[in-house]
Each structure stands twice: as structure tokens, then as C-alpha cells.
CSV table of C-alpha atoms in Angstrom, one decimal:
chain,number,residue,atom,x,y,z
A,1,MET,CA,0.0,0.0,0.0
A,2,GLN,CA,1.7,3.2,-1.2
A,3,LEU,CA,0.9,6.8,-0.5
A,4,PRO,CA,0.1,7.7,-4.2
A,5,GLN,CA,-2.4,4.9,-4.3
A,6,LEU,CA,-4.1,6.1,-1.1
A,7,LYS,CA,-4.1,9.7,-2.5
A,8,SER,CA,-5.7,8.5,-5.7
A,9,PHE,CA,-8.2,6.4,-3.8
A,10,VAL,CA,-9.3,9.4,-1.6
A,11,THR,CA,-9.5,11.8,-4.5
A,12,VAL,CA,-11.8,9.4,-6.5
A,13,CYS,CA,-13.9,9.0,-3.4
A,14,ASP,CA,-14.2,12.8,-3.1
A,15,THR,CA,-15.0,13.5,-6.8
A,16,ARG,CA,-16.8,10.2,-7.6
A,17,HIS,CA,-15.2,10.5,-11.0
A,18,PHE,CA,-11.9,9.0,-12.3
A,19,THR,CA,-11.3,11.6,-15.0
A,20,ARG,CA,-11.9,14.5,-12.6
A,21,ALA,CA,-9.7,12.9,-10.0
A,22,ALA,CA,-6.9,12.4,-12.5
A,23,GLU,CA,-7.1,16.1,-13.4
A,24,LEU,CA,-6.9,17.2,-9.8
A,25,LEU,CA,-3.9,15.0,-9.3
A,26,HIS,CA,-2.2,16.0,-12.5
A,27,VAL,CA,-1.8,12.5,-13.7
A,28,ALA,CA,-3.1,10.6,-16.7
A,29,GLN,CA,-6.4,8.7,-16.1
A,30,PRO,CA,-4.9,5.3,-17.1
A,31,SER,CA,-2.2,5.8,-14.5
A,32,LEU,CA,-4.7,6.7,-11.8
A,33,SER,CA,-6.9,3.7,-12.8
A,34,GLN,CA,-3.8,1.4,-12.6
A,35,GLN,CA,-3.0,2.7,-9.1
A,36,ILE,CA,-6.5,1.9,-7.9
A,37,LYS,CA,-6.5,-1.6,-9.5
A,38,ALA,CA,-3.1,-2.3,-7.9
A,39,LEU,CA,-4.5,-1.2,-4.5
A,40,GLU,CA,-7.6,-3.4,-5.0
A,41,HIS,CA,-5.4,-6.3,-5.9
A,42,GLU,CA,-3.3,-5.9,-2.8
A,43,LEU,CA,-6.3,-5.7,-0.6
A,44,GLY,CA,-8.1,-8.5,-2.4
A,45,THR,CA,-11.4,-6.7,-2.9
A,46,PRO,CA,-13.0,-4.0,-5.1
A,47,LEU,CA,-13.0,-0.6,-3.6
A,48,PHE,CA,-15.5,1.1,-6.0
A,49,ARG,CA,-18.7,0.2,-7.8
A,50,ARG,CA,-18.1,1.3,-11.3
A,51,ALA,CA,-21.4,2.2,-13.0
A,52,ARG,CA,-21.4,4.7,-15.9
A,53,GLY,CA,-21.5,8.2,-14.4
A,54,ASN,CA,-21.8,6.7,-10.9
A,55,ILE,CA,-18.6,5.8,-9.0
A,56,THR,CA,-19.3,4.9,-5.4
A,57,PRO,CA,-17.2,3.2,-2.7
A,58,THR,CA,-17.9,-0.4,-1.8
A,59,ASP,CA,-18.3,-1.4,1.8
A,60,ALA,CA,-14.5,-2.1,1.8
A,61,GLY,CA,-13.8,1.3,0.2
A,62,ALA,CA,-16.0,3.0,2.8
A,63,ALA,CA,-14.1,1.3,5.6
A,64,LEU,CA,-10.7,2.2,4.0
A,65,LEU,CA,-11.6,5.9,3.4
A,66,PRO,CA,-11.3,7.3,7.0
A,67,VAL,CA,-8.1,5.3,7.6
A,68,ALA,CA,-6.6,6.5,4.3
A,69,ARG,CA,-7.5,10.1,5.2
A,70,ARG,CA,-5.7,9.8,8.6
A,71,ILE,CA,-2.6,8.2,6.9
A,72,LEU,CA,-2.4,11.1,4.4
A,73,ALA,CA,-2.9,13.7,7.1
A,74,ASP,CA,-0.3,12.2,9.3
A,75,THR,CA,2.1,12.0,6.4
A,76,GLU,CA,1.5,15.7,5.6
A,77,LEU,CA,2.1,16.5,9.3
A,78,ALA,CA,5.4,14.5,9.2
A,79,TYR,CA,6.6,16.5,6.2
A,80,ARG,CA,5.7,19.8,7.9
A,81,GLU,CA,7.4,18.8,11.1
A,82,VAL,CA,10.6,17.9,9.2
A,83,ALA,CA,10.5,21.0,7.1
A,84,ASP,CA,10.0,23.1,10.3
A,85,THR,CA,13.1,21.5,11.8
A,86,VAL,CA,15.2,22.0,8.7
A,87,ASP,CA,14.1,25.6,8.4
A,88,LEU,CA,14.7,26.1,12.1
A,89,ARG,CA,11.1,27.0,12.8
A,90,ARG,CA,11.3,24.5,15.6
A,91,GLY,CA,13.9,22.1,17.1
A,92,ARG,CA,16.1,21.9,20.1
A,93,VAL,CA,19.7,22.7,21.0
A,94,ARG,CA,21.3,21.1,24.1
A,95,LEU,CA,24.4,23.1,25.1
A,96,GLY,CA,26.8,22.4,28.0
A,97,ALA,CA,28.9,25.1,29.4
A,98,PRO,CA,30.9,25.9,32.6
A,99,PRO,CA,29.2,28.3,35.0
A,100,SER,CA,31.6,31.1,34.1
A,101,LEU,CA,30.6,31.0,30.5
A,102,CYS,CA,26.9,30.7,31.4
A,103,ALA,CA,27.4,34.0,33.2
A,104,SER,CA,29.2,35.7,30.3
A,105,LEU,CA,29.4,34.3,26.7
A,106,VAL,CA,26.3,32.0,26.6
A,107,PRO,CA,23.6,34.6,27.4
A,108,ASP,CA,24.8,36.8,24.4
A,109,ILE,CA,24.8,33.9,22.0
A,110,PHE,CA,21.4,32.6,23.2
A,111,ARG,CA,19.9,36.0,22.9
A,112,VAL,CA,21.0,36.4,19.3
A,113,PHE,CA,20.0,32.9,18.4
A,114,HIS,CA,16.6,33.2,20.0
A,115,ASP,CA,15.9,36.5,18.3
A,116,ARG,CA,16.5,34.8,14.9
A,117,TYR,CA,14.9,31.4,15.7
A,118,PRO,CA,12.3,31.8,18.4
A,119,GLY,CA,10.7,28.4,17.8
A,120,VAL,CA,13.9,26.5,18.6
A,121,GLU,CA,14.1,25.3,22.3
A,122,LEU,CA,17.4,26.1,24.0
A,123,THR,CA,18.6,24.0,27.0
A,124,VAL,CA,21.8,24.4,28.9
A,125,ASP,CA,23.6,22.0,31.1
A,126,GLU,CA,25.8,24.0,33.5
A,127,GLY,CA,28.8,22.0,34.9
A,128,GLY,CA,32.5,21.4,35.1
A,129,SER,CA,34.3,20.7,31.8
A,130,GLN,CA,35.1,17.1,32.8
A,131,ASP,CA,31.5,16.4,33.6
A,132,LEU,CA,30.4,18.0,30.3
A,133,VAL,CA,32.8,15.8,28.3
A,134,ARG,CA,31.2,12.7,29.8
A,135,THR,CA,27.7,14.0,29.2
A,136,LEU,CA,28.5,15.0,25.6
A,137,THR,CA,30.1,11.6,25.0
A,138,ASP,CA,27.0,9.9,26.3
A,139,GLY,CA,24.9,11.7,23.8
A,140,GLU,CA,23.0,13.9,26.2
A,141,LEU,CA,24.3,17.1,24.7
A,142,ASP,CA,24.7,18.4,21.1
A,143,LEU,CA,27.5,20.8,21.8
A,144,ALA,CA,29.7,21.8,24.8
A,145,LEU,CA,31.9,24.7,25.7
A,146,ILE,CA,34.8,23.2,27.6
A,147,ILE,CA,38.1,24.3,29.2
A,148,THR,CA,40.8,22.3,27.3
A,149,HIS,CA,43.5,22.4,30.0
A,150,GLN,CA,41.0,20.5,32.2
A,151,THR,CA,40.0,17.9,29.6
A,152,GLY,CA,42.6,17.9,26.8
A,153,ARG,CA,41.1,16.7,23.4
A,154,PRO,CA,39.2,13.5,24.1
A,155,ALA,CA,39.4,11.0,21.2
A,156,ALA,CA,35.6,10.7,21.0
A,157,LEU,CA,35.1,14.4,20.5
A,158,ARG,CA,35.9,16.9,17.8
A,159,VAL,CA,37.3,19.9,19.6
A,160,ALA,CA,37.9,23.4,18.2
A,161,GLU,CA,39.7,26.0,20.5
A,162,LEU,CA,37.9,29.3,20.4
A,163,LEU,CA,39.4,31.7,22.9
A,164,HIS,CA,42.5,32.1,25.1
A,165,GLU,CA,41.6,34.0,28.2
A,166,ASN,CA,43.7,35.3,31.1
A,167,LEU,CA,42.2,35.2,34.5
A,168,VAL,CA,42.0,38.4,36.6
A,169,VAL,CA,41.5,39.3,40.3
A,170,ALA,CA,38.1,40.7,41.2
A,171,SER,CA,37.8,42.8,44.4
A,172,ALA,CA,35.3,45.1,46.0
A,173,PRO,CA,35.6,48.7,44.8
A,174,GLN,CA,35.3,50.1,48.4
A,175,LEU,CA,38.4,48.2,49.6
A,176,PRO,CA,42.1,48.9,48.8
A,177,PRO,CA,43.4,47.2,45.7
A,178,PRO,CA,45.1,43.9,46.2
A,179,GLY,CA,48.5,45.1,45.2
A,180,LYS,CA,50.6,48.2,45.0
A,181,ARG,CA,51.2,47.9,41.3
A,182,ALA,CA,48.7,48.0,38.4
A,183,ARG,CA,49.5,44.4,37.7
A,184,ILE,CA,50.2,41.7,40.3
A,185,THR,CA,51.7,38.3,40.4
A,186,VAL,CA,50.1,35.2,41.8
A,187,ALA,CA,52.6,35.4,44.7
A,188,ASP,CA,51.0,38.7,45.7
A,189,LEU,CA,47.9,36.7,46.7
A,190,ARG,CA,49.9,34.8,49.4
A,191,ASP,CA,48.5,36.9,52.3
A,192,GLN,CA,45.2,37.9,50.7
A,193,PRO,CA,41.9,36.3,51.7
A,194,LEU,CA,40.2,34.5,48.8
A,195,VAL,CA,36.6,33.7,48.1
A,196,MET,CA,36.7,30.2,46.5
A,197,PHE,CA,34.4,28.3,44.3
A,198,ARG,CA,33.0,24.9,45.2
A,199,ARG,CA,34.8,21.7,44.4
A,200,GLY,CA,34.5,20.7,40.7
A,201,TYR,CA,34.8,24.2,39.4
A,202,ASP,CA,37.5,24.6,36.8
A,203,LEU,CA,38.4,28.0,38.2
A,204,ARG,CA,39.0,26.5,41.7
A,205,GLU,CA,41.5,24.0,40.3
A,206,SER,CA,43.2,26.7,38.2
A,207,THR,CA,43.6,29.1,41.2
A,208,ILE,CA,44.8,26.5,43.7
A,209,THR,CA,47.3,25.1,41.1
A,210,ALA,CA,48.7,28.6,40.3
A,211,CYS,CA,49.1,29.4,44.1
A,212,ARG,CA,50.9,26.1,44.7
A,213,GLU,CA,53.2,26.7,41.8
A,214,ALA,CA,54.0,30.1,43.4
A,215,GLY,CA,54.9,28.3,46.6
A,216,PHE,CA,52.0,28.8,48.9
A,217,GLU,CA,48.6,27.4,49.9
A,218,PRO,CA,45.8,30.0,49.4
A,219,THR,CA,43.7,31.2,52.3
A,220,PHE,CA,39.9,31.1,52.0
A,221,THR,CA,37.4,33.3,53.8
A,222,VAL,CA,34.4,31.7,52.1
A,223,GLU,CA,34.5,28.4,50.2
A,224,GLY,CA,32.0,26.5,48.2
A,225,GLY,CA,30.0,29.0,46.2
A,226,GLU,CA,28.7,29.1,42.6
A,227,MET,CA,29.7,32.0,40.3
A,228,ASP,CA,26.9,34.5,41.4
A,229,ALA,CA,27.6,33.7,45.0
A,230,VAL,CA,31.3,34.2,44.7
A,231,LEU,CA,30.9,37.6,43.0
A,232,GLY,CA,28.4,38.5,45.7
A,233,PHE,CA,30.8,37.6,48.5
A,234,VAL,CA,33.5,39.6,46.8
A,235,ARG,CA,31.2,42.6,46.4
A,236,ALA,CA,30.4,42.4,50.1
A,237,GLY,CA,34.2,42.7,50.8
A,238,LEU,CA,34.8,39.2,52.1
A,239,GLY,CA,37.8,38.6,49.9
A,240,LEU,CA,39.2,38.5,46.4
A,241,ALA,CA,38.4,36.0,43.7
A,242,VAL,CA,40.3,34.9,40.6
A,243,VAL,CA,37.7,34.9,37.7
A,244,PRO,CA,37.7,35.1,33.9
A,245,SER,CA,38.0,38.5,32.4
A,246,MET,CA,34.7,38.1,30.5
A,247,VAL,CA,32.9,37.6,33.9
A,248,ALA,CA,34.8,40.4,35.7
A,249,GLU,CA,34.0,42.9,33.0
A,250,ARG,CA,30.2,42.5,33.7
A,251,SER,CA,30.5,42.3,37.5
A,252,GLY,CA,31.0,45.9,38.5
A,253,LEU,CA,33.9,44.9,40.7
A,254,ARG,CA,37.4,46.2,40.6
A,255,ILE,CA,39.6,44.3,38.1
A,256,THR,CA,43.3,43.8,38.8
A,257,ARG,CA,45.3,42.0,36.1
A,258,PHE,CA,48.1,39.6,36.5
A,259,THR,CA,51.5,39.9,34.9
A,260,ARG,CA,52.1,37.6,31.9
A,261,SER,CA,52.8,34.7,34.3
A,262,GLY,CA,49.3,34.7,35.7
A,263,PRO,CA,46.7,31.9,35.4
A,264,GLU,CA,44.9,31.5,32.1
A,265,ARG,CA,42.6,29.1,30.3
A,266,THR,CA,41.5,28.1,26.8
A,267,ILE,CA,37.9,27.8,25.8
A,268,ALA,CA,36.8,25.3,23.1
A,269,ILE,CA,33.7,24.0,21.6
A,270,ALA,CA,33.2,20.2,21.2
A,271,HIS,CA,30.8,17.7,19.7
A,272,ARG,CA,30.9,14.0,19.1
A,273,ARG,CA,32.9,12.8,16.2
A,274,ASP,CA,30.6,9.9,15.3
A,275,VAL,CA,27.4,12.0,15.2
A,276,GLN,CA,26.7,15.1,13.2
A,277,PRO,CA,25.1,17.7,15.5
A,278,PRO,CA,21.5,18.5,14.5
A,279,ARG,CA,20.8,21.4,12.2
A,280,ALA,CA,19.9,23.8,15.0
A,281,ALA,CA,23.1,23.0,16.9
A,282,ARG,CA,25.2,23.6,13.8
A,283,GLU,CA,23.5,26.9,13.4
A,284,LEU,CA,24.2,27.9,17.0
A,285,HIS,CA,27.9,26.9,16.4
A,286,ARG,CA,28.0,29.1,13.3
A,287,MET,CA,26.4,32.0,15.1
A,288,LEU,CA,28.9,31.6,18.0
A,289,LEU,CA,31.8,31.9,15.6
A,290,GLU,CA,30.2,34.9,13.9
A,291,HIS,CA,29.6,36.6,17.2
A,292,LEU,CA,33.2,36.1,18.3
A,293,ARG,CA,34.6,37.3,15.0
A,294,SER,CA,32.4,40.5,15.2
A,295,ALA,CA,33.3,41.1,18.8
A,296,ASP,CA,37.0,40.7,18.0
A,297,ALA,CA,36.8,43.0,15.0
A,298,ASN,CA,35.0,45.7,17.0
A,299,GLY,CA,37.3,45.6,20.0
A,300,GLU,CA,34.5,44.2,22.2
A,301,LEU,CA,36.4,41.3,23.7
A,302,PRO,CA,38.2,42.0,27.0
A,303,PRO,CA,41.9,42.8,26.4
A,304,GLU,CA,42.9,39.6,28.2
A,305,THR,CA,41.0,37.5,25.6
A,306,THR,CA,42.5,36.3,22.3
A,307,LEU,CA,40.5,34.8,19.5
A,308,LEU,CA,42.2,31.6,18.2
A,309,ALA,CA,42.5,30.5,14.6
A,310,GLU,CA,40.6,27.3,15.2
A,311,ALA,CA,37.5,29.4,16.0
A,312,PHE,CA,37.1,30.0,12.3
A,313,ALA,CA,37.0,26.3,11.3
A,314,PRO,CA,33.5,25.6,9.9
A,315,ALA,CA,31.0,23.6,12.0
A,316,GLU,CA,30.6,20.1,10.7
């Protein structure tokens, strides 16, 4: 039973005339008649009573008619659903990102994408890069923004590095700056109270590692917060925090930059090698690269942020 046969059958039922049905379907009448005969042969029973000038469904034809209408309607709906997805009138993108990027880069990209494709559902999984790699590998995400010094380049993923970002020190504007110079070293944090992220945060590991490499263990006044909480504690004067420059620029806090030997990170976008991301995810990837290129050309990226060549590799 084929869709053209069912469409021919329904049209003959509606017109009660083979010639008129063939005209509506833009097919030759012999072709339409052959489709009906083939359908009757497959079902093993006549579907029409054929009297001159009076074509009516048999009992079998009357039973088939509502079913055929439903099949054709469902088929049309399926075509529309697929077309909507291809044209991005609907769909879904599942993006994973560290909290620091959910507080800086992701809102800008989501806003631009949503303005252009309001029917596409956007979901975000906020977590550490290592957790995001596992979630992406398991097929629960379409794309993930990750920090490559935490994850490397997992063999199961295609990874393109986007941005190189120096970390900065955020402090409350009402308190004295953390150092006597415009730029400080990690060693200058030795006697400074720090507000520290919870365990599992990429920034926590980066900060502690940098302090240990400078020869000391950092001192925490508050420990265990998420990004918004850490910035709030800093704003209240409870201590300093080492944060990405993109986050610091939006925080309203004082920004103190490190010398060249300060902590840094590289942001990349990743997807599974064995599965092509859905159309909506590929478009989000493209718009992310477009946004970064525009921001870089217009001088809108923080001075501690460098766009990398891999960012311009096309999404696959």
C-alpha cells in the first residue's frame, strides 16, 4: 500500500469520478486507474462500484476511506514537522557550558540565536568541563563549551579551540586594591583572603594550582560558592576571587590584572565525532563563531582575551 495509491483512492472518493480525480492529481487517467487496480489487488477486494457516471465506494472502500485520510494527514504533518526543523522554525539545542561561560558568553549567544529562531528550544547543562565531556560523549548534549586544560582533546570528540583568556582578580571597589602595582603576580595573593568556588569548578583548580606553583597554599574566607555567590561575597568585601575577564567585565567589581605569568585558560567547543550535530546545533555553532569574530573586530572582547585561529573552522 503506497501513498500515491491512497491519495488517488481518496480523490476518487471525493470526486466520484476517475477523470476529474486524474485532473486534480495532474496524472493521466490510465495511470490513476492502474493505481486503484493495484490497491484493490493488494487488498483482495474491489473498492469502487463502477457504473457509468456513478462511481461509489464499496463497503470495503467506505471502511478504508477514514483510515486513508488519517494516513495522508499524518504524512503531511510529518513532512511539515521535518520542514520546520530543517528551516529552524522548531527544534532543540542542548548546550553544555561551565558556569563562568553561562554568566558571560552564553547569554549573548542565546539572545542572538533566540531572536532569529524563536521556535527552537534552548537548553543548557551547567557544569564542570570534565562532567560536560562525559555528558556529551553519552549523547545527552549536542555541543559543549569546555576548558581544554582540564579535559585535553578526548578522542571521541571533535574539539575546536575558540578563545584564550587570562584570569583576573576581582575585588570590592570600596576596599584597597590587592597590590601596590597596576599588575600583580600570583605570589601577591599569598596573604590575601580569597573567596573560593565549590569543588568541581575549573576555576577552583586553576587558582589553587597557580598558588601552589607560586609556593603557597591559598587562604579562603568563604568556600563552596557558585559564580553568582562568589561575586556577591567579593562585592560584600569578604575577599578576592580569581575569575575570567569576561565575567569580571560584567561584574561591576574592581579588576586587577596579572602579569604575563598569571593563570589562564583556553575555551573550546566540542561535539561527538561519530554523530553530526542537529541542524539547530550547527547553526548555533556558526552564530557563536560569527559573534566572536564580530566582537573581536569591533574591539569588544576583553583585552585579556584572544580569539584563536581554530575558531574559524567551519562547524561540521
